[in-house]
Short mmCIF file of C-alpha atoms in Angstrom, two decimals:
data_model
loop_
_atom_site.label_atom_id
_atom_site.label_comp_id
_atom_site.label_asym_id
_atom_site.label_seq_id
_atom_site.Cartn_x
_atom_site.Cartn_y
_atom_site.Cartn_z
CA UNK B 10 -25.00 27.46 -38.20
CA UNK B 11 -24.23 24.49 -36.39
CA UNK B 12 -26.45 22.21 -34.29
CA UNK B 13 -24.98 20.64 -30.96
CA UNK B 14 -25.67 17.37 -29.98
CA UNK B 15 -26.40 16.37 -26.77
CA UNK B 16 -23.29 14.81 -25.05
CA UNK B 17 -23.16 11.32 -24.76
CA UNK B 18 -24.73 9.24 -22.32
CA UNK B 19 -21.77 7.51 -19.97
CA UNK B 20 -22.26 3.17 -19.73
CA UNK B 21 -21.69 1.07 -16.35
CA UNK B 22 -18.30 -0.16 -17.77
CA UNK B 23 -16.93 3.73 -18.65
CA UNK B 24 -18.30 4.89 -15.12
CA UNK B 25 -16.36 1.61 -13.67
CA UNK B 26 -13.00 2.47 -15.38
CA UNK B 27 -13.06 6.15 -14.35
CA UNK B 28 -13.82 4.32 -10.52
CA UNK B 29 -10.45 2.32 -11.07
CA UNK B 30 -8.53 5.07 -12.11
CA UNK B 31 -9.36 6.55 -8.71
CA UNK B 32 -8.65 3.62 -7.05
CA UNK B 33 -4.76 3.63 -8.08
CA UNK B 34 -4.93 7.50 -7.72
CA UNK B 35 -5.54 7.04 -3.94
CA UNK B 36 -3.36 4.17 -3.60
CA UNK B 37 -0.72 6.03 -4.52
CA UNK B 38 -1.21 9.04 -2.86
CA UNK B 39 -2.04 11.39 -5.38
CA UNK B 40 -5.79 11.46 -3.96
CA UNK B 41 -6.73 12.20 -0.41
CA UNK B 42 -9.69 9.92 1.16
CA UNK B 43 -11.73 12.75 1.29
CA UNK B 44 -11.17 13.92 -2.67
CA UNK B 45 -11.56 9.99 -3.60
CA UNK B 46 -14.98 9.51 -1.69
CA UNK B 47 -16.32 12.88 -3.56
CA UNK B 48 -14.69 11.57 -6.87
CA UNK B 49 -15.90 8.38 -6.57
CA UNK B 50 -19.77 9.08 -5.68
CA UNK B 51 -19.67 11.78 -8.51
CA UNK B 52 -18.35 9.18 -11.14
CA UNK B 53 -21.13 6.70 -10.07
CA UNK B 54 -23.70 9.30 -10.34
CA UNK B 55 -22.43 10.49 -14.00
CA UNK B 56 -24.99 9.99 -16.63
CA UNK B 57 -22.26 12.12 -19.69
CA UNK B 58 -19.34 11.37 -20.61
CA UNK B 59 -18.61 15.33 -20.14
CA UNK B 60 -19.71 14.38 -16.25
CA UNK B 61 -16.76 12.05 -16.21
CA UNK B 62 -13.95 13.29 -17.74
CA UNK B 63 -13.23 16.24 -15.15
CA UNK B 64 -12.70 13.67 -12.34
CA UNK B 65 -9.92 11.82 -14.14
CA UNK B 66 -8.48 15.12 -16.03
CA UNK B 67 -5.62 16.11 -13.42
CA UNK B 68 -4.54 12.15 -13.07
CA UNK B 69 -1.83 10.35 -15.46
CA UNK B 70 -3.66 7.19 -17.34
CA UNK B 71 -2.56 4.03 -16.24
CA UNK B 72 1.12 2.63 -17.37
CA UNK B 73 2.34 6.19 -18.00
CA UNK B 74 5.32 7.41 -16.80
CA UNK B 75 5.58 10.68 -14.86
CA UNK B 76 8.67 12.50 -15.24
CA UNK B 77 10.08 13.85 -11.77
CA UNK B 78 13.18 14.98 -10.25
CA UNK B 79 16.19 12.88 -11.25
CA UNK B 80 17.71 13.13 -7.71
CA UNK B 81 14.86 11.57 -6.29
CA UNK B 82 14.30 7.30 -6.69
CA UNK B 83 11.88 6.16 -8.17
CA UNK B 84 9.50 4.35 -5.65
CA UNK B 85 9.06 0.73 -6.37
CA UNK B 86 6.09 -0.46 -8.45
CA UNK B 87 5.06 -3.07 -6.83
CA UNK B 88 6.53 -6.29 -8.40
CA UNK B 89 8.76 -8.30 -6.14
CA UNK B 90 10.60 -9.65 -9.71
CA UNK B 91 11.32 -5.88 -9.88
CA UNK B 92 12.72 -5.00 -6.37
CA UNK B 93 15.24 -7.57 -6.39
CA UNK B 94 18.03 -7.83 -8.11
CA UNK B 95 20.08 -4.07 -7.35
CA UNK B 96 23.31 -2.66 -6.29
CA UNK B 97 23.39 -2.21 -2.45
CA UNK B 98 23.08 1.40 -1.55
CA UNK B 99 23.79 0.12 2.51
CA UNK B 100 24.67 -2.79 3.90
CA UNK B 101 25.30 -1.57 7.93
CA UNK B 102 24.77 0.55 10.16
CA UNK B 103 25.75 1.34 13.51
CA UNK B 104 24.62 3.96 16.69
CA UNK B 105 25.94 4.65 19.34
CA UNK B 106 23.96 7.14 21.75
CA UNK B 107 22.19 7.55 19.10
CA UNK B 108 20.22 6.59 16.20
CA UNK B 109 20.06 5.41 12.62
CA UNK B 110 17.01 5.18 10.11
CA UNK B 111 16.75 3.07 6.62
CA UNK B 112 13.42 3.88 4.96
CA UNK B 113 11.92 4.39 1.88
CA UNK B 114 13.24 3.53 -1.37
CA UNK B 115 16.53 1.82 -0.70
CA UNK B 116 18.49 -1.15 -1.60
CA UNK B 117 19.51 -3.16 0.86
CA UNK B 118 22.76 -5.78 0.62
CA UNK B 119 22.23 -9.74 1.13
CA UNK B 120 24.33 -9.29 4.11
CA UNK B 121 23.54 -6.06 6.26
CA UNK B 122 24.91 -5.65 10.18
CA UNK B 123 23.31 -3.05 12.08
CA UNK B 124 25.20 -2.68 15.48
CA UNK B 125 23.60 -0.05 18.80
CA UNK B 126 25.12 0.84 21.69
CA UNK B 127 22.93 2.58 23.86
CA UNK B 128 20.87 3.51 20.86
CA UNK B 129 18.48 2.70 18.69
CA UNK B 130 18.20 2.35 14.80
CA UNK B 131 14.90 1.27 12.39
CA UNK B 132 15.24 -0.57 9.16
CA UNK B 133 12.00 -0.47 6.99
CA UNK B 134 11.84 -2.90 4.33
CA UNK B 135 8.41 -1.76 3.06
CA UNK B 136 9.62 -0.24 -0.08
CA UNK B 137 13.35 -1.15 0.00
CA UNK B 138 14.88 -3.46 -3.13
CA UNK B 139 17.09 -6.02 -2.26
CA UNK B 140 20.43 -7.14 -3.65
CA UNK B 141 19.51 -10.98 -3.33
CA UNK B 142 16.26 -12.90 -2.62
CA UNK B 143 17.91 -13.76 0.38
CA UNK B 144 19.24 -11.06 2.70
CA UNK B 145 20.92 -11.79 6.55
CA UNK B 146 20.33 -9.04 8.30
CA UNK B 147 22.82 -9.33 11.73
CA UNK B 148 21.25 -7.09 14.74
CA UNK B 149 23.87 -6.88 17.75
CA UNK B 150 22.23 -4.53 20.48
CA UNK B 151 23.82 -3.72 23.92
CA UNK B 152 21.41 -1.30 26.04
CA UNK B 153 19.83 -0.74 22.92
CA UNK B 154 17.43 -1.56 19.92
CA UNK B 155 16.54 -2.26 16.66
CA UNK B 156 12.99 -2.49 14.64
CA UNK B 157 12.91 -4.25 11.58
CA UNK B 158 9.84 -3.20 10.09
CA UNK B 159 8.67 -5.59 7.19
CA UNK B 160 5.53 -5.91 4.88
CA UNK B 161 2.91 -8.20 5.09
CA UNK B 162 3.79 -10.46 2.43
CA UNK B 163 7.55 -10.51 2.76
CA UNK B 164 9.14 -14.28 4.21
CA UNK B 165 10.67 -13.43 7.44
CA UNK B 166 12.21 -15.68 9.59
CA UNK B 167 13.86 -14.57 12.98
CA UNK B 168 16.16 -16.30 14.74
CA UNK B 169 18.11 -13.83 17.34
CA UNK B 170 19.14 -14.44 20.94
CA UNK B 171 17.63 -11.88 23.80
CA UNK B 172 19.21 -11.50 26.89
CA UNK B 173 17.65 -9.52 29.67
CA UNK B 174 15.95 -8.06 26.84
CA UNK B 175 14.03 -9.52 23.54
CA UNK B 176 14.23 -10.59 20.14
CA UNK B 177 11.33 -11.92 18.41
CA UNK B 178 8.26 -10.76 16.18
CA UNK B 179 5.46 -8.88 17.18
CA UNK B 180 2.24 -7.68 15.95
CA UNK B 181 -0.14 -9.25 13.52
CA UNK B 182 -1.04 -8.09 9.68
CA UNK B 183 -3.69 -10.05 7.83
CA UNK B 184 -1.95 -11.88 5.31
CA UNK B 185 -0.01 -14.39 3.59
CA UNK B 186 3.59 -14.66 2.58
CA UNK B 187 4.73 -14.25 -1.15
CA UNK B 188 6.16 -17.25 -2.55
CA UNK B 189 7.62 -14.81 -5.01
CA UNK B 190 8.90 -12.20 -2.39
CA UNK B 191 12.87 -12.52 -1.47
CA UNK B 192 13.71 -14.25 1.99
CA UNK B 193 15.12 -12.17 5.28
CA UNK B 194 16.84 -13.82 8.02
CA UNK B 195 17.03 -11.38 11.29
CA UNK B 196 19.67 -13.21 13.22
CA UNK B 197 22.17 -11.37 16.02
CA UNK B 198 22.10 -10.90 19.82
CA UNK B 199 20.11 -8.25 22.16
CA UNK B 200 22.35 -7.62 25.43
CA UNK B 201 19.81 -5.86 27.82
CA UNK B 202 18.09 -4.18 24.90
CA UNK B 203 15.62 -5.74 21.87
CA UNK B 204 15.44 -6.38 18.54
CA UNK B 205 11.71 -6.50 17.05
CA UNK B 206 10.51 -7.61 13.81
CA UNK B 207 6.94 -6.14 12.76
CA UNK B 208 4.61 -6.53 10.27
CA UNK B 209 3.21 -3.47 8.70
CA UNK B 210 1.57 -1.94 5.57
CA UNK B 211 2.42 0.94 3.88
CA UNK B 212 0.32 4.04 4.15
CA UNK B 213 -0.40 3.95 0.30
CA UNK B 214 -1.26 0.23 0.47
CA UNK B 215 -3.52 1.25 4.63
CA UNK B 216 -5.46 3.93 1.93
CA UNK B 217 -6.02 1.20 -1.06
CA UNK B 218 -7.89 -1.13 1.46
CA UNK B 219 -9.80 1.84 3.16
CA UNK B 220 -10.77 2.90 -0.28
CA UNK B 221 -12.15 -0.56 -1.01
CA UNK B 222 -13.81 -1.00 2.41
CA UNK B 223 -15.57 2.49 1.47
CA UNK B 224 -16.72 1.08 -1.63
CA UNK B 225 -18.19 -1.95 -0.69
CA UNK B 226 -20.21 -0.80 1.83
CA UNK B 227 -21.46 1.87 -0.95
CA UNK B 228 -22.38 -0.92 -2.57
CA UNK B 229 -24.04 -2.93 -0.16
CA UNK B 230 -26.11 0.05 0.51
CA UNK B 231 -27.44 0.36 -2.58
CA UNK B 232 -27.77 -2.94 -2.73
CA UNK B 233 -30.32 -2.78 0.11
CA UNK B 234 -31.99 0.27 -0.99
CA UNK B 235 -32.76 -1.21 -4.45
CA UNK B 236 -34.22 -4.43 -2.30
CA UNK B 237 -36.64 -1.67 -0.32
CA UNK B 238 -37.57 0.11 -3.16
CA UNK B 239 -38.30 -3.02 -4.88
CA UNK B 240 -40.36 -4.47 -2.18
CA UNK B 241 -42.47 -1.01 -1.26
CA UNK B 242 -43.04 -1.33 -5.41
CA UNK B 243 -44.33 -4.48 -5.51
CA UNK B 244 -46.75 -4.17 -1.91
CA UNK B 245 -48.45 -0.89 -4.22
CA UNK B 246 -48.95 -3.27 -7.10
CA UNK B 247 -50.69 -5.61 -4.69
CA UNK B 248 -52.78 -2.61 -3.31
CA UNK B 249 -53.89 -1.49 -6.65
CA UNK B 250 -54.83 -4.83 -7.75
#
């Protein structure tokens, strides 16, 4: 007959790792905010390694590779060095009472012309690769309009023409430019119709920083209740003495 030993105890460091693999679980979607917030107070509150392991058990460890359908692209993993560099998979578009949409995981060409008449078309560059670090994109819009949606750290610089209607940037993203990130020129011409460049995170990247905001004010109110427990502590020492 065999004894069992108790499981063993979990450290800070092991309850921290299990934290991060929730972090990039939720970051890239594989976690809601609810499911991460549960996760993520359970792991801090783990005192066994058999306490852990459950909350990591249905997500991939980090670097591996997940096999999926090979009709559907792979989404980009981050790494401008990575994104650029591809075959075009477009390099116009045009509507005309209408509309046209590039988003997702695409590859856009260094020169790209996008044309509406009485339409409207969006091009998001959020988690599109690029043929070139520099890409023109040409926006000619005549009672119609374009949105050239871009993210934060991506080097933009517009320099269309609006008449009786706009072209310009709008909207503001904390941030800063890449250095590393490929250059886009939005040049062209709105006729009575606008062209609008805007700034915008991802909803992966909008859950990453929610996930972080969650967890710091975890920590900052722990932080406090440690200081109140520490002072009451101390005042009953006084008392006593």
């Amino acid at each position: 007959m065999t004894s069992e030993l108790p499981e063993m105890r979990a450290s800070d460091s092991e309850r921290e790792r299990v934290a991060e693999r929730l972090r990039e679980a939720v970051a890239e979607g594989r976690l809601d905010m609810e499911e991460f917030e549960q996760r993520l107070e359970a792991a801090y509150g783990a005192r066994t390694h058999g306490e852990l392991a459950p909350l990591v058990r249905d997500l991939p460890t980090a670097g591996t590779v997940v096999p999926v359908d090979a009709a559907a692209p792979a989404a980009p993993s981050g790494g401008w060095a990575e994104r650029v560099g591809r075959p075009a998979t477009s390099k116009g578009a045009f509507a005309f009472w209408g509309g046209f949409g590039r988003r997702g995981t695409w590859t856009i060409g260094r020169r790209f012309t996008a044309v509406t008449l009485m339409g409207g078309g969006e091009l998001d560059l959020r988690e599109a690769r690029f043929e070139d670090r520099e890409t023109v994109i040409s926006c000619f819009t005549i009672m119609g309009g374009v949105q050239v949606v871009v993210p934060p750290d991506l080097n933009v610089e517009v320099r269309g023409i609006g008449l009786l209607g706009g072209f310009g940037e709008h909207g503001s993203v904390d941030g800063t430019p890449d250095p590393s990130a490929p250059r886009v020129i939005v040049k062209g011409l709105a006729l009575m119709g606008g062209v609008g460049v805007e700034r915008k995170r991802t909803k992966a990247e909008k859950q990453r920083l929610k996930a972080e905001r969650s967890e710091r004010a975890r920590l900052t109110k722990d932080a406090k209740r440690r200081g109140h427990l520490g002072h009451g502590g101390h005042g009953q020492k006084e008392l006593g003495d």
